[in-house]
Coordinates of C-alpha atoms and ligand atoms in Angstrom, one line a residue:
Chain Y
M22 CA 34.9 -36.6 5.1
S23 CA 33.0 -34.3 2.8
I24 CA 33.0 -30.7 4.1
L25 CA 29.8 -30.0 2.2
E26 CA 27.1 -32.6 1.4
I27 CA 24.0 -31.9 -0.6
E28 CA 21.3 -34.5 -0.4
N29 CA 18.2 -34.7 -2.7
L30 CA 18.0 -30.9 -3.1
T31 CA 15.0 -29.6 -5.1
H32 CA 14.1 -25.9 -5.5
I33 CA 10.9 -24.6 -7.0
Y34 CA 10.5 -20.9 -7.9
S35 CA 7.1 -19.1 -7.5
K36 CA 5.5 -22.2 -6.0
K37 CA 1.8 -22.5 -6.3
T38 CA 1.5 -19.7 -9.0
P39 CA 1.1 -20.1 -12.7
F40 CA 4.8 -19.2 -12.9
E41 CA 5.9 -22.3 -10.9
H42 CA 9.2 -23.5 -12.2
I43 CA 11.4 -26.4 -11.0
A44 CA 14.9 -24.9 -11.1
I45 CA 16.8 -27.9 -9.6
K46 CA 15.6 -31.3 -8.7
D47 CA 17.2 -34.1 -6.7
I48 CA 20.7 -32.9 -6.6
N49 CA 23.2 -35.0 -4.7
L50 CA 26.7 -33.7 -4.4
N51 CA 29.7 -34.1 -2.1
I52 CA 32.4 -31.6 -1.9
D53 CA 35.7 -32.7 -0.2
K54 CA 37.9 -30.4 1.9
G55 CA 40.5 -28.6 0.0
E56 CA 39.0 -29.3 -3.5
I57 CA 38.6 -27.0 -6.4
V58 CA 35.3 -27.9 -8.0
A59 CA 34.0 -26.4 -11.2
I60 CA 30.2 -26.3 -11.9
I61 CA 29.3 -26.0 -15.5
G62 CA 26.0 -26.1 -17.3
H63 CA 24.0 -24.3 -19.9
T64 CA 22.3 -21.0 -19.2
G65 CA 19.3 -21.4 -16.9
S66 CA 20.4 -25.0 -15.9
G67 CA 20.2 -24.0 -12.2
K68 CA 23.8 -23.4 -11.2
S69 CA 23.1 -20.1 -9.4
T70 CA 20.1 -21.6 -7.7
L71 CA 22.2 -24.5 -6.5
I72 CA 25.0 -22.4 -5.0
Q73 CA 22.6 -20.1 -3.2
H74 CA 21.5 -23.2 -1.2
M75 CA 25.1 -23.9 -0.1
N76 CA 25.2 -21.0 2.3
G77 CA 21.5 -20.9 3.3
L78 CA 20.3 -18.0 1.1
F79 CA 17.7 -20.2 -0.2
K80 CA 15.9 -22.8 1.8
A81 CA 15.1 -25.9 -0.2
D82 CA 11.7 -27.2 -0.8
R83 CA 13.1 -30.7 -0.4
G84 CA 16.5 -31.9 0.5
T85 CA 19.2 -31.0 3.0
V86 CA 22.6 -29.3 2.9
Y87 CA 25.2 -30.6 5.4
Y88 CA 28.2 -28.6 6.4
N89 CA 30.8 -30.7 8.3
G90 CA 28.1 -33.3 8.9
S91 CA 25.4 -31.1 10.3
D92 CA 22.3 -29.7 8.6
I93 CA 22.9 -26.0 8.0
W94 CA 19.2 -25.3 8.8
E95 CA 19.4 -27.3 12.0
N96 CA 19.4 -24.1 14.0
K97 CA 17.8 -21.2 12.2
K98 CA 19.5 -18.6 14.3
N99 CA 22.9 -20.1 13.4
I100 CA 22.4 -19.4 9.6
R101 CA 24.4 -16.2 9.8
N102 CA 27.4 -18.1 11.2
I103 CA 27.0 -20.6 8.3
R104 CA 27.3 -17.7 5.9
F105 CA 30.6 -16.7 7.4
K106 CA 31.8 -20.2 6.9
I107 CA 30.7 -20.6 3.4
G108 CA 31.5 -17.4 1.6
L109 CA 29.4 -16.8 -1.5
C110 CA 30.4 -14.3 -4.2
F111 CA 27.7 -13.5 -6.7
Q112 CA 28.0 -12.9 -10.3
Y113 CA 29.0 -9.3 -10.9
P114 CA 29.8 -8.8 -7.3
E115 CA 30.9 -5.2 -8.0
Y116 CA 27.2 -4.2 -8.0
Q117 CA 27.2 -4.8 -4.2
L118 CA 29.7 -2.2 -3.3
F119 CA 28.3 0.7 -1.3
E120 CA 30.8 2.2 1.2
E121 CA 32.8 5.4 0.8
T122 CA 36.2 3.7 0.8
V123 CA 37.5 0.5 -0.4
Y124 CA 38.8 -0.3 3.1
K125 CA 35.3 0.1 4.6
D126 CA 33.7 -2.0 2.0
I127 CA 36.1 -4.8 2.5
A128 CA 35.5 -4.4 6.3
F129 CA 31.8 -4.8 6.0
G130 CA 31.8 -8.6 6.5
P131 CA 34.3 -8.8 9.3
K132 CA 32.4 -6.0 11.0
N133 CA 29.2 -7.9 10.8
M134 CA 31.0 -10.8 12.6
G135 CA 31.6 -8.4 15.5
L136 CA 35.4 -8.6 15.3
S137 CA 37.7 -6.1 17.0
E138 CA 39.1 -3.1 15.2
D139 CA 42.6 -4.7 15.1
E140 CA 41.3 -8.0 13.8
I141 CA 39.2 -6.2 11.1
K142 CA 42.3 -4.2 10.0
K143 CA 44.4 -7.4 9.8
R144 CA 41.7 -9.2 7.7
V145 CA 41.2 -6.3 5.3
F146 CA 44.9 -6.1 4.7
T147 CA 45.2 -9.8 4.2
A148 CA 42.3 -10.0 1.8
A149 CA 43.5 -7.0 -0.1
K150 CA 46.8 -8.7 -0.5
Y151 CA 45.3 -12.0 -1.7
M152 CA 43.3 -10.0 -4.3
E153 CA 46.3 -7.9 -5.3
I154 CA 44.7 -4.7 -4.5
P155 CA 47.4 -2.0 -4.0
K156 CA 47.5 -0.4 -0.5
E157 CA 46.8 3.1 -1.8
Y158 CA 43.5 2.0 -3.2
L159 CA 42.1 1.3 0.3
N160 CA 41.4 4.9 0.9
M161 CA 39.8 5.5 -2.6
S162 CA 36.1 5.4 -3.3
P163 CA 35.3 2.0 -4.8
F164 CA 33.2 3.7 -7.4
D165 CA 36.3 5.4 -8.9
L166 CA 37.9 2.0 -9.8
S167 CA 37.7 0.1 -13.1
G168 CA 35.3 -2.7 -13.4
G169 CA 37.9 -5.4 -12.9
E170 CA 39.3 -3.6 -9.9
K171 CA 35.8 -3.2 -8.4
R172 CA 35.4 -6.9 -8.9
R173 CA 38.6 -7.7 -7.0
V174 CA 37.5 -5.4 -4.1
A175 CA 34.1 -7.1 -3.9
M176 CA 35.8 -10.5 -3.8
A177 CA 38.2 -9.3 -1.1
G178 CA 35.0 -8.4 0.9
I179 CA 34.2 -12.1 0.9
L180 CA 37.7 -13.2 1.6
A181 CA 37.9 -10.9 4.6
V182 CA 35.3 -13.0 6.2
D183 CA 37.7 -15.8 6.0
P184 CA 35.3 -18.6 5.0
D185 CA 36.1 -22.3 4.9
I186 CA 34.5 -22.7 1.6
L187 CA 34.7 -20.1 -1.2
V188 CA 31.8 -20.3 -3.7
L189 CA 32.1 -18.1 -6.7
D190 CA 29.4 -17.6 -9.3
E191 CA 31.0 -16.8 -12.7
P192 CA 33.9 -14.9 -11.2
T193 CA 35.3 -13.9 -14.5
A194 CA 32.1 -12.9 -16.4
G195 CA 32.7 -9.8 -18.5
L196 CA 36.5 -9.7 -17.9
D197 CA 39.1 -9.5 -20.7
P198 CA 41.4 -12.6 -21.2
K199 CA 44.2 -11.0 -19.1
G200 CA 41.7 -10.1 -16.3
R201 CA 40.4 -13.6 -16.4
A202 CA 43.9 -15.2 -16.2
T203 CA 44.9 -12.9 -13.4
L204 CA 41.7 -13.6 -11.4
F205 CA 42.1 -17.3 -11.8
S206 CA 45.8 -17.2 -10.8
I207 CA 44.7 -15.3 -7.7
I208 CA 42.2 -17.9 -6.9
T209 CA 44.5 -20.8 -7.3
N210 CA 47.2 -19.1 -5.3
Y211 CA 44.7 -18.4 -2.5
Q212 CA 43.7 -22.0 -2.5
K213 CA 47.2 -23.3 -2.5
Q214 CA 48.2 -21.0 0.4
T215 CA 45.3 -21.6 2.5
G216 CA 44.2 -25.0 1.6
K217 CA 40.6 -24.0 1.5
T218 CA 37.8 -25.5 -0.5
V219 CA 36.8 -23.5 -3.7
I220 CA 33.7 -24.0 -5.8
F221 CA 33.2 -22.0 -8.9
V222 CA 30.7 -21.6 -11.7
S223 CA 32.1 -21.0 -15.1
H224 CA 31.2 -20.9 -18.8
S225 CA 34.7 -21.0 -19.9
M226 CA 35.8 -24.5 -20.6
E227 CA 39.5 -23.3 -20.9
D228 CA 39.3 -21.9 -17.3
V229 CA 37.7 -25.0 -16.0
A230 CA 40.3 -27.3 -17.6
K231 CA 43.1 -25.1 -16.2
V232 CA 41.9 -24.7 -12.6
A233 CA 39.5 -27.3 -11.6
Q234 CA 40.3 -30.7 -10.0
R235 CA 36.7 -31.9 -10.4
V236 CA 33.9 -30.9 -12.7
V237 CA 30.2 -31.1 -12.0
V238 CA 28.0 -30.8 -15.1
I239 CA 24.4 -29.6 -14.6
A240 CA 21.8 -29.9 -17.2
N241 CA 18.1 -28.9 -16.8
G242 CA 18.4 -28.8 -13.0
S243 CA 20.0 -32.1 -12.5
I244 CA 23.6 -33.3 -12.3
A245 CA 24.3 -34.9 -15.6
M246 CA 27.8 -36.1 -14.8
Q247 CA 30.7 -35.3 -12.6
G248 CA 34.3 -36.4 -12.6
S249 CA 37.9 -35.2 -13.2
V250 CA 38.6 -32.8 -16.0
E251 CA 39.8 -35.7 -18.3
E252 CA 36.7 -37.7 -17.6
I253 CA 34.4 -34.9 -18.4
F254 CA 36.0 -33.5 -21.5
S255 CA 36.5 -37.0 -23.0
K256 CA 32.7 -37.0 -23.4
A257 CA 32.7 -34.2 -25.9
D258 CA 29.6 -35.4 -27.7
E259 CA 27.4 -35.6 -24.6
L260 CA 28.6 -32.1 -23.5
L261 CA 27.8 -30.7 -27.0
E262 CA 24.3 -32.1 -26.7
M263 CA 23.9 -30.2 -23.4
G264 CA 24.8 -27.0 -25.0
L265 CA 28.3 -27.0 -23.5
S266 CA 31.6 -27.4 -25.2
I267 CA 35.2 -28.6 -24.7
P268 CA 38.4 -26.5 -24.6
E269 CA 39.4 -25.2 -28.1
I270 CA 42.8 -26.8 -27.7
T271 CA 41.2 -30.2 -27.2
K272 CA 39.2 -29.8 -30.4
V273 CA 42.5 -29.1 -32.2
F274 CA 44.0 -32.3 -30.9
I275 CA 40.9 -34.4 -31.7
K276 CA 41.1 -33.1 -35.3
L277 CA 44.8 -33.9 -35.4
N278 CA 44.2 -37.5 -34.2
E279 CA 41.3 -37.9 -36.7
N280 CA 43.8 -37.0 -39.4
G281 CA 46.1 -39.9 -38.5
H282 CA 48.2 -38.5 -35.7
N283 CA 48.6 -40.2 -32.4
F284 CA 48.6 -37.5 -29.7
K285 CA 47.5 -37.8 -26.1
L286 CA 44.4 -35.6 -25.6
V287 CA 45.2 -32.4 -23.8
Y288 CA 42.9 -29.9 -22.2
T289 CA 45.0 -26.9 -21.5
V290 CA 47.4 -25.0 -23.8
D291 CA 50.2 -25.5 -21.4
D292 CA 49.9 -29.3 -21.6
A293 CA 49.6 -29.0 -25.4
L294 CA 52.9 -27.1 -25.5
N295 CA 54.6 -29.6 -23.2
Q296 CA 53.6 -32.5 -25.4
L297 CA 54.7 -30.8 -28.5
R298 CA 58.0 -29.8 -27.0
S299 CA 58.7 -33.2 -25.8
I300 CA 58.1 -34.5 -29.3
T301 CA 60.4 -32.0 -30.8
E302 CA 63.1 -32.8 -28.2
V303 CA 62.9 -36.4 -29.0
R304 CA 63.3 -35.5 -32.7
D305 CA 66.2 -33.2 -32.0
N306 CA 67.9 -35.9 -30.0
E307 CA 67.5 -38.4 -32.9
Chain D
M21 CA 9.0 -15.1 -18.2
N22 CA 9.9 -13.2 -15.1
D23 CA 8.9 -10.0 -16.9
I24 CA 5.2 -10.7 -17.0
S25 CA 4.8 -12.0 -13.5
F26 CA 4.7 -8.4 -12.1
G27 CA 1.6 -6.6 -11.1
Q28 CA -1.2 -9.0 -10.5
Y29 CA -1.6 -10.2 -14.0
Y30 CA -2.7 -13.8 -14.0
P31 CA -2.2 -15.4 -17.5
S32 CA -5.0 -17.4 -18.9
D33 CA -7.1 -17.6 -22.0
S34 CA -10.5 -16.7 -20.7
F35 CA -13.2 -14.5 -22.2
L36 CA -12.4 -11.7 -19.8
H37 CA -8.7 -11.8 -20.8
S38 CA -9.6 -11.4 -24.5
L39 CA -11.7 -8.2 -24.0
D40 CA -10.4 -4.9 -25.1
P41 CA -8.7 -3.2 -22.1
R42 CA -10.5 0.1 -22.8
F43 CA -13.8 -1.6 -22.5
K44 CA -12.6 -3.4 -19.4
I45 CA -11.7 -0.1 -17.7
I46 CA -15.1 1.3 -18.5
F47 CA -16.9 -1.9 -17.4
T48 CA -14.9 -1.8 -14.2
I49 CA -16.0 1.8 -13.5
A50 CA -19.6 0.9 -14.3
L51 CA -19.6 -2.1 -12.0
V52 CA -17.9 -0.1 -9.2
V53 CA -20.7 2.5 -9.5
G54 CA -23.2 -0.4 -9.5
M55 CA -21.7 -1.7 -6.2
F56 CA -22.4 1.7 -4.7
V57 CA -25.9 1.7 -6.0
C58 CA -26.8 -1.5 -4.1
N59 CA -28.6 -0.9 -0.9
T60 CA -31.1 -3.8 -0.6
V61 CA -30.6 -7.4 0.1
L62 CA -31.8 -8.4 -3.3
S63 CA -29.5 -6.1 -5.2
F64 CA -26.5 -7.3 -3.2
A65 CA -27.5 -10.9 -3.8
F66 CA -27.7 -10.2 -7.5
A67 CA -24.4 -8.3 -7.5
F68 CA -22.6 -11.2 -5.9
L69 CA -24.2 -13.6 -8.2
V70 CA -22.8 -11.6 -11.1
I71 CA -19.4 -11.6 -9.4
L72 CA -19.4 -15.3 -9.0
V73 CA -20.3 -15.8 -12.6
L74 CA -17.4 -13.5 -13.6
I75 CA -15.0 -15.3 -11.3
F76 CA -16.0 -18.5 -13.1
I77 CA -15.6 -17.0 -16.6
S78 CA -12.2 -15.6 -15.6
K79 CA -10.7 -19.1 -15.2
I80 CA -8.8 -17.9 -12.2
P81 CA -9.1 -19.8 -8.8
L82 CA -11.5 -18.2 -6.3
L83 CA -8.6 -18.4 -3.8
T84 CA -6.6 -16.0 -5.7
Y85 CA -9.3 -13.4 -5.4
L86 CA -9.7 -14.1 -1.7
K87 CA -6.0 -13.6 -1.2
N88 CA -6.5 -10.0 -2.3
L89 CA -9.0 -9.5 0.6
K90 CA -6.7 -10.6 3.3
P91 CA -4.9 -7.3 3.8
L92 CA -8.3 -5.6 4.0
I93 CA -9.5 -7.6 7.0
P94 CA -8.5 -5.1 9.6
I95 CA -10.2 -2.2 7.7
I96 CA -13.4 -4.3 7.3
L97 CA -13.4 -5.2 11.0
L98 CA -12.9 -1.5 11.9
T99 CA -15.8 -0.3 9.7
V100 CA -18.0 -3.1 11.0
I101 CA -17.3 -2.1 14.6
L102 CA -17.7 1.7 14.0
N103 CA -20.9 1.1 12.1
L104 CA -22.3 -1.2 14.8
I105 CA -21.6 1.3 17.5
Y106 CA -22.3 4.7 15.9
V107 CA -25.2 4.2 13.5
P108 CA -28.3 5.5 15.3
G109 CA -31.6 3.6 15.2
K110 CA -34.7 2.8 17.0
N111 CA -34.6 -1.0 17.0
I112 CA -32.2 -1.9 19.8
I113 CA -31.3 -5.6 19.7
L114 CA -28.3 -5.6 22.1
H115 CA -27.5 -3.3 24.9
F116 CA -24.6 -3.3 27.2
W117 CA -22.8 -0.5 29.1
I118 CA -23.2 2.7 26.9
I119 CA -23.3 0.8 23.7
N120 CA -26.5 0.1 21.7
I121 CA -26.5 -2.2 18.8
T122 CA -29.4 -1.5 16.4
T123 CA -30.8 -3.3 13.3
E124 CA -30.0 -0.2 11.3
G125 CA -26.4 -0.4 12.5
L126 CA -26.3 -4.2 11.7
K127 CA -27.6 -3.5 8.2
T128 CA -25.1 -0.7 7.5
A129 CA -22.3 -2.8 8.8
A130 CA -23.3 -5.8 6.6
F131 CA -23.8 -3.7 3.5
V132 CA -20.5 -1.8 3.9
T133 CA -18.6 -5.1 4.3
L134 CA -20.3 -6.6 1.2
R135 CA -19.5 -3.4 -0.7
I136 CA -15.8 -3.5 0.2
I137 CA -15.5 -7.2 -0.8
G138 CA -17.4 -6.5 -4.0
L139 CA -15.3 -3.5 -4.9
V140 CA -12.0 -5.5 -4.4
I141 CA -13.1 -8.4 -6.4
I142 CA -14.4 -6.2 -9.3
T143 CA -11.2 -4.3 -9.5
S144 CA -9.2 -7.6 -9.4
F145 CA -11.0 -8.6 -12.6
L146 CA -9.3 -5.7 -14.3
T147 CA -5.9 -6.2 -12.8
Y148 CA -5.9 -10.0 -13.0
T149 CA -6.9 -10.2 -16.6
T150 CA -5.0 -7.3 -18.1
T151 CA -1.3 -6.7 -18.1
P152 CA -0.2 -3.4 -16.6
T153 CA 1.1 -2.3 -20.0
S154 CA -2.2 -2.8 -21.7
I155 CA -4.0 -0.9 -18.8
T156 CA -1.6 2.0 -19.4
S157 CA -2.1 2.1 -23.1
A158 CA -5.9 1.8 -22.6
I159 CA -5.8 4.8 -20.2
E160 CA -3.7 6.7 -22.7
S161 CA -6.2 5.9 -25.4
L162 CA -9.2 6.8 -23.2
L163 CA -7.7 10.1 -22.2
K164 CA -6.8 11.2 -25.7
W165 CA -9.2 14.1 -25.7
L166 CA -7.1 15.8 -23.0
K167 CA -4.8 16.8 -25.9
L168 CA -7.3 19.5 -26.7
F169 CA -6.2 21.1 -23.4
K170 CA -2.6 20.7 -24.4
V171 CA -2.0 17.9 -21.8
D172 CA 0.6 15.5 -23.2
I173 CA -0.9 12.3 -22.1
H174 CA 1.6 10.2 -24.1
I175 CA 4.5 11.4 -21.9
F176 CA 2.6 10.3 -18.8
A177 CA 1.7 7.0 -20.3
M178 CA 5.3 6.3 -21.3
M179 CA 6.5 7.1 -17.9
M180 CA 3.9 4.8 -16.4
T181 CA 4.8 2.0 -18.8
I182 CA 8.5 2.4 -18.1
A183 CA 7.9 2.5 -14.3
L184 CA 5.7 -0.6 -14.5
R185 CA 8.3 -2.3 -16.7
F186 CA 11.0 -1.8 -14.2
I187 CA 9.2 -2.9 -11.1
P188 CA 10.1 -6.6 -11.6
T189 CA 13.6 -5.7 -12.6
L190 CA 14.0 -3.6 -9.4
I191 CA 12.5 -6.4 -7.3
D192 CA 15.0 -8.8 -8.9
E193 CA 17.8 -6.4 -8.3
I194 CA 16.8 -5.8 -4.6
N195 CA 16.7 -9.6 -4.0
K196 CA 20.1 -10.0 -5.5
I197 CA 21.7 -7.2 -3.5
V198 CA 20.0 -8.3 -0.3
N199 CA 21.4 -11.8 -0.8
A200 CA 24.8 -10.5 -1.7
Q201 CA 24.9 -8.5 1.5
K202 CA 23.5 -11.4 3.5
A203 CA 26.3 -13.5 2.2
R204 CA 28.6 -11.0 4.0
G205 CA 26.6 -11.4 7.1
A206 CA 24.3 -8.3 6.8
D207 CA 21.4 -8.7 9.3
F208 CA 18.1 -7.3 8.2
D209 CA 15.8 -9.0 10.6
S210 CA 16.9 -8.3 14.1
G211 CA 17.3 -5.1 16.1
N212 CA 15.1 -2.0 16.6
I213 CA 13.7 0.2 13.9
I214 CA 16.8 2.4 13.7
R215 CA 19.1 -0.6 13.3
K216 CA 16.8 -2.0 10.6
V217 CA 16.8 1.3 8.7
K218 CA 20.6 1.5 9.0
A219 CA 20.8 -2.1 7.6
M220 CA 19.1 -0.9 4.5
V221 CA 21.9 1.4 3.5
P222 CA 24.1 -1.4 2.0
V223 CA 21.0 -2.3 -0.2
L224 CA 19.8 1.2 -1.2
I225 CA 23.1 2.7 -2.3
P226 CA 23.9 -0.1 -4.9
L227 CA 20.2 0.0 -5.9
F228 CA 20.3 3.8 -6.6
I229 CA 23.5 3.4 -8.5
S230 CA 22.2 0.7 -10.7
S231 CA 18.9 2.5 -11.2
F232 CA 20.7 5.5 -12.5
R233 CA 22.8 3.4 -14.7
R234 CA 19.7 1.7 -16.1
A235 CA 17.9 5.0 -16.7
Y236 CA 20.9 6.3 -18.5
E237 CA 21.2 3.2 -20.6
L238 CA 17.5 3.2 -21.4
A239 CA 17.5 6.8 -22.4
N240 CA 20.4 6.1 -24.7
A241 CA 18.7 3.1 -26.1
M242 CA 15.5 5.0 -26.8
E243 CA 17.4 7.8 -28.5
C244 CA 19.2 5.3 -30.6
R245 CA 15.9 4.0 -31.8
C246 CA 14.9 7.6 -32.6
Y247 CA 12.3 8.0 -29.9
N248 CA 11.0 11.6 -29.9
G249 CA 7.8 11.7 -28.1
G250 CA 4.3 10.7 -29.0
E251 CA 3.9 12.5 -32.4
G252 CA 3.2 9.9 -35.1
R253 CA 3.9 6.9 -33.0
T254 CA 2.2 3.6 -33.7
K255 CA 1.7 0.6 -31.5
L256 CA 3.1 -2.8 -32.0
K257 CA 0.1 -4.4 -30.3
T258 CA -2.9 -2.3 -31.4
M259 CA -6.1 -2.7 -29.4
Q260 CA -8.9 -4.4 -31.2
I261 CA -12.5 -4.0 -30.5
T262 CA -14.5 -7.1 -31.3
Y263 CA -18.0 -8.4 -31.1
K264 CA -17.1 -9.8 -27.6
D265 CA -16.8 -6.2 -26.2
F266 CA -20.2 -5.2 -27.5
I267 CA -21.8 -8.4 -26.1
S268 CA -20.1 -7.6 -22.8
L269 CA -21.3 -3.9 -23.0
F270 CA -24.9 -5.2 -23.4
F271 CA -24.6 -7.3 -20.3
V272 CA -23.0 -4.6 -18.2
I273 CA -25.9 -2.2 -19.1
A274 CA -28.4 -5.0 -18.3
I275 CA -26.6 -5.7 -14.9
I276 CA -26.7 -2.0 -13.9
A277 CA -30.3 -1.7 -15.0
A278 CA -31.2 -4.8 -12.9
L279 CA -29.4 -3.5 -9.9
I280 CA -31.3 -0.2 -10.1
L281 CA -34.6 -2.1 -10.4
L282 CA -33.8 -4.5 -7.6
N283 CA -33.1 -1.6 -5.3
K284 CA -36.7 -0.8 -5.4
L285 CA -37.8 -4.2 -4.2
K286 CA -37.4 -4.8 -0.5
I287 CA -37.7 -8.0 1.4
L288 CA -38.9 -7.5 5.0
G289 CA -38.0 -3.9 4.7
V290 CA -34.3 -4.3 3.8
Ligands
ATP406 N1 13.7 -15.5 -9.0 C1 13.3 -16.4 -10.0 N2 12.0 -16.7 -10.2 C2 11.6 -17.6 -11.0 N3 12.4 -18.3 -11.8 C3 13.7 -18.1 -11.6 C4 14.3 -17.2 -10.7 N4 15.6 -17.2 -10.8 C5 15.9 -18.2 -11.7 N5 14.8 -18.7 -12.2 C6 14.7 -19.8 -13.2 O1 15.4 -20.9 -12.7 C7 16.2 -21.5 -13.7 C8 17.6 -21.6 -13.1 O2 18.2 -20.4 -13.0 P1 19.6 -20.1 -12.5 O3 19.8 -18.6 -12.3 O4 19.9 -21.0 -11.4 O5 20.5 -20.6 -13.8 P2 22.0 -20.6 -14.1 O6 22.4 -22.0 -14.4 O7 22.7 -19.8 -13.0 O8 22.1 -19.8 -15.5 P3 23.2 -18.7 -16.0 O9 24.3 -19.6 -16.6 O10 22.5 -18.0 -17.0 O11 23.6 -17.9 -14.9 C9 16.1 -20.7 -14.9 O12 15.2 -21.4 -15.8 C10 15.5 -19.4 -14.4 O13 14.6 -18.9 -15.5
MG407 MG1 23.8 -18.0 -13.0

């Protein structure tokens, strides 16, 4: 069964004013338990708007969001508990840090849940470990850290709540290639160890190809297509039309095939290497 | 698009929108004075006729103006009650306990109410049809003569413009931070006042930090573009006085004159 189900979701900004703007319309989306789903789409296509509906930060003008089969807005008072189940990490989460120490900031969520001191401590340490935050950082001021470290602290603040679904809005925006790689390996490790559901928004097709099991493409506020990485990136022309792209390495292989080679299309550099290696091995053996 | 939705500006292509903001400020002041001049039934009737025509010309729905009146309802009610009770008079129409309601009281209450409503709508004409930035540059231009007294009006105008420019940015930022903290279970709605104030800390600290960062970045950006105060600065959007402004000027003078005349005419003594 789907852990999260979105039905006919429509969101209109500044309703009934001259600035009225339909950000998303008639979105239908199912997320299965334990999946890693990537959401891609051009700037302003409505990705951030969509994910803020997932944990009830926005209430839709039309449509329903179901978590484990029940409407998240069924009981208004319960919405805070829903937010603990569906952890949402905004773009540039480092701007939400406010506490004196890293420890206290990570503990903000668990504290809001009303957990005991011991449990809070356990959660902070676990979250810090997942996010690879060294122990000695916990007593430092979050404002003394580098941008990438701040980001990891802020994300640890979400993990400490221990949500069932982790939703990340452009988690790697503004990071260098190494920072991006680290962050994504952290996320995939976390997912593997806990088996939780992860939904992330990204503009980097390389990251999407490497990490996602399923890709949802949003264009102009509607879902344009969805499917596995292979299915989506095989429709390069359509993606280009929507202002999106395909991984660079895939472009290379398409060009090679156009020039008479006969490679299997690949989407990550690792797969490309494997394919090339296997070919050279065959040659060496001959 | 988000950037212009601040203040109360209501975009449209009406005659009022196209007037020179300096003239609009002067017209507003004139009509506000006109509203205070009114003290007979006829002059009020004429004033509201003018207001209705202006609402029509502005191409902004009547409801939008009325929305502005909503927060004033308590004040209006209070003045009505106070006037009814306290204005002395001879003609008692209602008497109970120690309270006398007189025709004089009734008249003052009605006029004060009409005056408040009129004033709100008249000032809305300015704020609805003029962007905050053009209002600021109009004020700067109107107060130029203060330079004679060594008051640097440009600095104030610049500060105003920047402040106005950043209001929507700050609102955006507050929304974002509030949502980010809500996602971690922050609770802004329940509890007593002390708890609510405490709940604002996780919002205010990130807000201050980002505001200082913004201020610093803006100062740098301005310096990089060689900003050095008002001396010799020109404007991208210069204000243009057109024939429309003079036509309007004529009408405003005529309206004020009519109001003064109508004040002399009384129907049934009011
Ligand atoms: N607070 C708001 N008020 C009015 N319109 C908004 C608001 N927030 C977003 N929008 C509009 O809604 C649309 C969708 O915005 P959204 O932030 O969801 O896009 P996005 O897909 O996340 O884009 P990006 O990749 O740039 O983050 C955009 O056209 C945007 O201009
Ligand atoms: Mg976004």
